[in-house]
């Protein structure tokens, strides 16, 4: 069983784990909510539990795994295994030795990597990016994350590459959750879109977005709620999604001008739900800003779905 690896995708709301063989096949998987109390240690404990459950399904002891990779938000230091400033995780403003803690709990090697980067690598090796040598991954969800594969290899920069959500699309523009102004995420991130919808609704704009949210008992405007509102012809939802597409097209095209990749892979909760539906306006918007507009890169929707992050994390042991 030496060729089996574990992968853990650590998200703000859920922990997804998978046991993956050397061909990329998933032999076991488990998911549980990210605990909101107990801090980083409590989160690590649930991660270990969820991985044990997946390993049980695959019929393997965690100690027999070749290793376990973790895709983490915040600043995940691949060299030290320390995760810092993961602000969307409970009480995780400081640093926590995640790899060392999990190694102790699971009895096998643990590596950490950036969640979006590993999901991009999963699409590159096994998903929508398989036929390409270079690509930009754009994960359109709560925020807008990015990952890079150049010449067949992951590009991490000094550790913080791929922050496509903070490419500026409007100088002095809308306030971004990062505190700066005019970032792509300030227009396209799900949280920023929700804040703007709330603001306009309080100013009197008509919308069913919040009615739908309550009716379906969601704590926030999920991608499913946005889709329902669009299907009902909700004007505010339409205008905010159009604004998001415009920002995405602008920011992605600017990044393409710099990198010149063969492909752009669109993933994330909103990206997977809306990628095909808005492919035409998105590529049209990109076209306005592409320097080489006769030769645009391929734009594809991520194909690995919810498991992509965990599978990508397991690939940290194949790099
Ligand atoms: Zn920003």
Coordinates of C-alpha atoms and ligand atoms in Angstrom, one line a residue:
X1 CA 0.0 0.0 0.0
X2 CA 3.1 2.2 -0.2
X3 CA 1.7 4.0 -3.2
X4 CA -1.4 5.4 -1.4
X5 CA -1.5 9.0 -0.3
X6 CA -3.8 11.1 1.8
X7 CA -5.1 14.5 0.9
X8 CA -6.9 17.1 3.1
X9 CA -8.6 20.2 1.8
X10 CA -8.9 22.6 4.7
X11 CA -11.7 25.1 4.1
X12 CA -13.4 27.8 6.1
X13 CA -16.6 25.8 6.4
X14 CA -15.5 22.2 5.7
X15 CA -12.7 19.7 5.8
X16 CA -12.6 17.3 2.9
X17 CA -10.3 14.3 2.9
X18 CA -9.4 11.7 0.3
X19 CA -7.2 8.6 0.0
X20 CA -5.7 8.6 -3.5
X21 CA -3.7 6.0 -5.4
X22 CA -0.7 6.7 -7.7
X23 CA -3.1 6.9 -10.7
X24 CA -5.1 9.6 -9.1
X25 CA -8.0 7.4 -8.2
X26 CA -9.9 8.1 -5.0
X27 CA -10.3 5.0 -2.8
X28 CA -11.8 6.7 0.3
X29 CA -13.2 10.0 1.2
X30 CA -14.7 11.8 4.2
X31 CA -15.9 15.3 5.0
X32 CA -16.8 17.2 8.1
X33 CA -17.5 20.7 9.1
X34 CA -14.6 22.9 10.2
X35 CA -15.1 23.3 13.9
X36 CA -15.7 26.9 15.0
X37 CA -14.2 26.5 18.5
X38 CA -11.1 24.9 19.8
X39 CA -8.7 27.0 17.6
X40 CA -6.1 25.5 15.3
X41 CA -5.6 22.5 17.6
X42 CA -9.3 21.7 17.4
X43 CA -9.2 22.0 13.6
X44 CA -6.2 19.7 13.4
X45 CA -7.9 17.1 15.5
X46 CA -11.0 17.1 13.1
X47 CA -8.7 16.9 10.1
X48 CA -7.0 13.8 11.6
X49 CA -10.3 12.2 12.4
X50 CA -11.7 12.9 8.8
X51 CA -8.5 11.4 7.3
X52 CA -8.8 8.3 9.5
X53 CA -12.3 7.9 8.3
X54 CA -11.3 8.1 4.6
X55 CA -8.4 5.7 5.3
X56 CA -10.8 3.2 6.9
X57 CA -12.9 3.3 3.7
X58 CA -9.8 2.6 1.7
X59 CA -8.8 -0.2 4.0
X60 CA -5.5 1.3 5.0
X61 CA -3.9 2.5 8.3
X62 CA -2.9 6.2 8.1
X63 CA 0.6 5.2 9.2
X64 CA 0.9 3.0 6.1
X65 CA 0.3 6.0 3.8
X66 CA 3.2 7.3 1.8
X67 CA 2.3 10.7 3.2
X68 CA -0.5 13.2 3.7
X69 CA -0.8 16.5 1.9
X70 CA -2.8 19.4 3.2
X71 CA -4.2 22.3 1.1
X72 CA -4.5 25.2 3.5
X73 CA -5.7 28.8 3.3
X74 CA -3.6 31.5 4.7
X75 CA 0.2 31.4 4.4
X76 CA 1.1 27.7 4.3
X77 CA 4.9 27.4 4.5
X78 CA 5.9 24.3 2.5
X79 CA 9.3 24.1 4.1
X80 CA 8.3 24.3 7.8
X81 CA 4.8 23.0 7.6
X82 CA 3.6 26.0 9.6
X83 CA 0.3 27.8 8.6
X84 CA 0.0 31.5 9.5
X85 CA -2.7 34.1 9.1
X86 CA -5.5 31.8 8.0
X87 CA -8.1 34.5 8.8
X88 CA -11.1 32.5 7.6
X89 CA -10.3 29.8 10.1
X90 CA -11.2 30.1 13.8
X91 CA -8.6 31.9 16.0
X92 CA -5.9 31.3 13.3
X93 CA -4.4 34.8 13.1
X94 CA -1.0 33.6 14.4
X95 CA 1.1 30.6 13.4
X96 CA 0.4 26.9 14.0
X97 CA 2.7 23.9 13.3
X98 CA 0.1 22.1 11.3
X99 CA 2.3 19.5 9.5
X100 CA 4.1 18.5 12.8
X101 CA 0.8 18.2 14.7
X102 CA -0.8 16.0 12.0
X103 CA 2.3 13.9 11.6
X104 CA 2.1 13.1 15.3
X105 CA -1.6 12.2 15.1
X106 CA -1.4 10.2 11.9
X107 CA 2.0 8.5 12.1
X108 CA 3.1 9.5 8.6
X109 CA 4.8 12.4 6.8
X110 CA 2.7 15.5 6.3
X111 CA 3.2 18.4 3.9
X112 CA 1.3 21.6 3.6
X113 CA 0.7 23.7 0.6
X114 CA -1.6 26.6 -0.5
X115 CA -5.1 25.3 -1.1
X116 CA -5.7 27.0 -4.4
X117 CA -2.2 26.1 -5.7
X118 CA -2.7 22.4 -5.0
X119 CA -6.2 22.5 -6.6
X120 CA -4.7 24.1 -9.7
X121 CA -2.1 21.3 -9.8
X122 CA -4.8 18.7 -9.5
X123 CA -6.6 20.2 -12.5
X124 CA -3.2 20.3 -14.3
X125 CA -2.4 16.6 -13.7
X126 CA -5.8 15.0 -13.6
X127 CA -8.5 17.5 -14.6
X128 CA -9.4 20.2 -17.1
X129 CA -5.8 21.2 -17.6
X130 CA -4.3 17.8 -18.5
X131 CA -3.5 18.7 -22.1
X132 CA -1.6 21.9 -21.3
X133 CA 2.0 22.7 -20.1
X134 CA 1.2 26.1 -18.6
X135 CA -1.9 27.4 -17.0
X136 CA -3.5 29.9 -14.6
X137 CA -6.0 28.5 -12.1
X138 CA -8.7 31.0 -11.0
X139 CA -10.8 29.8 -8.1
X140 CA -13.9 32.0 -8.0
X141 CA -15.6 31.5 -4.6
X142 CA -15.7 33.3 -1.2
X143 CA -12.7 35.2 -2.4
X144 CA -10.8 34.8 -5.7
X145 CA -7.7 32.6 -5.4
X146 CA -5.2 31.7 -8.1
X147 CA -2.6 29.1 -8.8
X148 CA 0.1 28.8 -11.5
X149 CA 1.8 26.0 -13.4
X150 CA 4.5 27.1 -15.8
X151 CA 6.4 24.8 -18.1
X152 CA 4.8 21.8 -16.4
X153 CA 6.0 23.0 -12.9
X154 CA 4.2 24.7 -10.0
X155 CA 5.3 28.3 -9.7
X156 CA 5.1 29.5 -6.0
X157 CA 7.2 32.6 -6.3
X158 CA 8.7 33.2 -2.9
X159 CA 5.7 31.3 -1.5
X160 CA 2.9 33.8 -2.2
X161 CA 2.5 33.6 -6.0
X162 CA -0.9 33.3 -7.7
X163 CA -2.9 36.0 -5.7
X164 CA -4.9 36.8 -8.8
X165 CA -7.8 38.1 -6.7
X166 CA -5.7 41.1 -5.7
X167 CA -4.8 42.1 -9.2
X168 CA -6.1 45.6 -9.4
X169 CA -8.9 46.1 -11.9
X170 CA -9.8 49.6 -10.9
X171 CA -7.4 52.1 -9.4
X172 CA -8.9 53.6 -6.2
X173 CA -12.0 51.3 -6.7
X174 CA -14.1 49.3 -4.3
X175 CA -12.8 48.2 -1.0
X176 CA -11.4 44.6 -1.0
X177 CA -11.7 42.2 2.0
X178 CA -7.8 42.5 2.0
X179 CA -8.1 46.1 3.0
X180 CA -6.9 47.6 -0.3
X181 CA -8.9 49.1 -3.1
X182 CA -9.9 48.1 -6.6
X183 CA -8.8 44.4 -6.4
X184 CA -10.6 41.9 -8.7
X185 CA -11.9 40.2 -5.5
X186 CA -13.6 43.4 -4.4
X187 CA -16.0 42.9 -7.3
X188 CA -16.0 39.2 -7.9
X189 CA -15.5 37.5 -4.5
X190 CA -18.7 36.0 -3.0
X191 CA -18.3 37.9 0.3
X192 CA -17.7 41.2 -1.4
X193 CA -20.7 40.6 -3.7
X194 CA -22.9 39.8 -0.7
X195 CA -21.8 42.9 1.1
X196 CA -22.5 45.0 -2.0
X197 CA -25.9 43.3 -2.4
X198 CA -26.8 44.1 1.2
X199 CA -25.7 47.7 0.9
X200 CA -27.7 48.3 -2.3
X201 CA -30.7 46.4 -0.8
X202 CA -30.6 48.6 2.3
X203 CA -30.5 51.6 0.0
X204 CA -33.8 50.5 -1.5
X205 CA -32.8 48.3 -4.5
X206 CA -35.3 45.5 -5.0
X207 CA -34.0 41.9 -4.9
X208 CA -35.1 38.5 -3.8
X209 CA -31.6 37.4 -2.9
X210 CA -32.1 37.7 0.8
X211 CA -35.6 36.2 0.7
X212 CA -34.2 33.2 -1.1
X213 CA -31.4 32.9 1.4
X214 CA -33.9 32.8 4.3
X215 CA -36.2 30.5 2.5
X216 CA -33.5 27.9 1.8
X217 CA -32.1 28.4 5.3
X218 CA -28.6 29.5 4.2
X219 CA -26.4 31.6 6.4
X220 CA -25.0 33.5 3.4
X221 CA -25.6 34.1 -0.3
X222 CA -24.3 30.8 -1.6
X223 CA -23.6 30.1 -5.3
X224 CA -26.9 28.2 -5.4
X225 CA -28.8 31.3 -4.1
X226 CA -27.2 33.5 -6.7
X227 CA -28.2 31.0 -9.4
X228 CA -31.8 30.8 -8.2
X229 CA -32.0 34.6 -8.2
X230 CA -30.6 34.8 -11.8
X231 CA -33.1 32.2 -12.9
X232 CA -35.9 34.4 -11.5
X233 CA -34.5 37.4 -13.5
X234 CA -33.5 39.3 -10.3
X235 CA -32.1 42.6 -11.5
X236 CA -29.7 43.2 -8.6
X237 CA -28.3 39.7 -8.9
X238 CA -27.8 40.1 -12.6
X239 CA -26.1 43.5 -12.3
X240 CA -23.7 42.2 -9.6
X241 CA -22.9 39.0 -11.5
X242 CA -22.2 41.2 -14.6
X243 CA -20.0 43.4 -12.6
X244 CA -18.1 40.3 -11.3
X245 CA -17.7 38.9 -14.8
X246 CA -16.3 42.3 -16.0
X247 CA -13.8 42.3 -13.1
X248 CA -12.8 38.7 -13.7
X249 CA -12.3 39.3 -17.5
X250 CA -10.2 42.3 -16.8
X251 CA -8.0 40.8 -14.1
X252 CA -7.6 37.4 -15.8
X253 CA -6.7 39.1 -19.1
X254 CA -4.1 41.3 -17.4
X255 CA -2.6 38.2 -15.8
X256 CA -2.6 36.4 -19.2
X257 CA -0.7 39.4 -20.7
X258 CA 2.0 38.9 -18.2
X259 CA 2.3 35.1 -18.2
X260 CA 1.0 34.1 -21.6
X261 CA -0.3 30.6 -20.5
X262 CA -1.9 28.0 -22.7
X263 CA -5.0 27.8 -20.6
X264 CA -7.0 29.4 -17.8
X265 CA -8.9 27.0 -15.6
X266 CA -12.0 28.4 -13.8
X267 CA -12.8 26.7 -10.5
X268 CA -14.3 27.5 -7.1
X269 CA -17.9 27.4 -6.0
X270 CA -19.1 30.2 -8.2
X271 CA -16.7 29.3 -11.0
X272 CA -17.9 25.7 -11.3
X273 CA -21.6 26.8 -11.1
X274 CA -21.4 29.7 -13.5
X275 CA -18.3 29.0 -15.6
X276 CA -20.2 27.5 -18.6
X277 CA -23.1 29.8 -18.3
X278 CA -21.0 32.9 -18.4
X279 CA -18.2 31.6 -20.6
X280 CA -19.1 33.8 -23.6
X281 CA -19.3 37.1 -21.7
X282 CA -16.2 36.2 -19.7
X283 CA -14.1 35.5 -22.8
X284 CA -15.5 38.6 -24.5
X285 CA -14.6 40.7 -21.5
X286 CA -11.1 39.1 -21.5
X287 CA -10.8 39.8 -25.2
X288 CA -11.1 43.6 -24.6
X289 CA -7.9 43.6 -22.5
X290 CA -5.8 40.8 -24.2
X291 CA -2.7 42.2 -25.9
X292 CA -2.6 39.2 -28.2
X293 CA -6.4 39.1 -28.8
X294 CA -6.1 36.9 -31.9
X295 CA -4.6 34.1 -29.8
X296 CA -6.5 33.9 -26.6
X297 CA -5.7 31.1 -24.2
X298 CA -8.1 28.2 -23.8
X299 CA -10.6 28.9 -21.0
X300 CA -12.0 25.7 -19.3
X301 CA -14.1 25.0 -16.2
X302 CA -12.4 22.9 -13.5
X303 CA -13.5 19.3 -13.8
X304 CA -12.5 17.6 -10.5
X305 CA -15.4 19.2 -8.4
X306 CA -15.4 19.1 -4.6
X307 CA -12.6 16.5 -4.4
X308 CA -10.1 18.5 -6.4
X309 CA -8.6 20.3 -3.4
X310 CA -8.0 17.0 -1.5
X311 CA -6.7 15.2 -4.5
X312 CA -4.4 18.1 -5.3
X313 CA -3.1 18.1 -1.7
X314 CA -2.2 14.4 -2.0
X315 CA -0.1 15.3 -5.1
X316 CA 2.3 17.3 -2.7
X317 CA 3.9 13.9 -2.4
X318 CA 4.6 13.5 -6.1
X319 CA 6.2 16.9 -6.8
Ligands
LIG1 ZN1 -7.5 42.7 -2.3

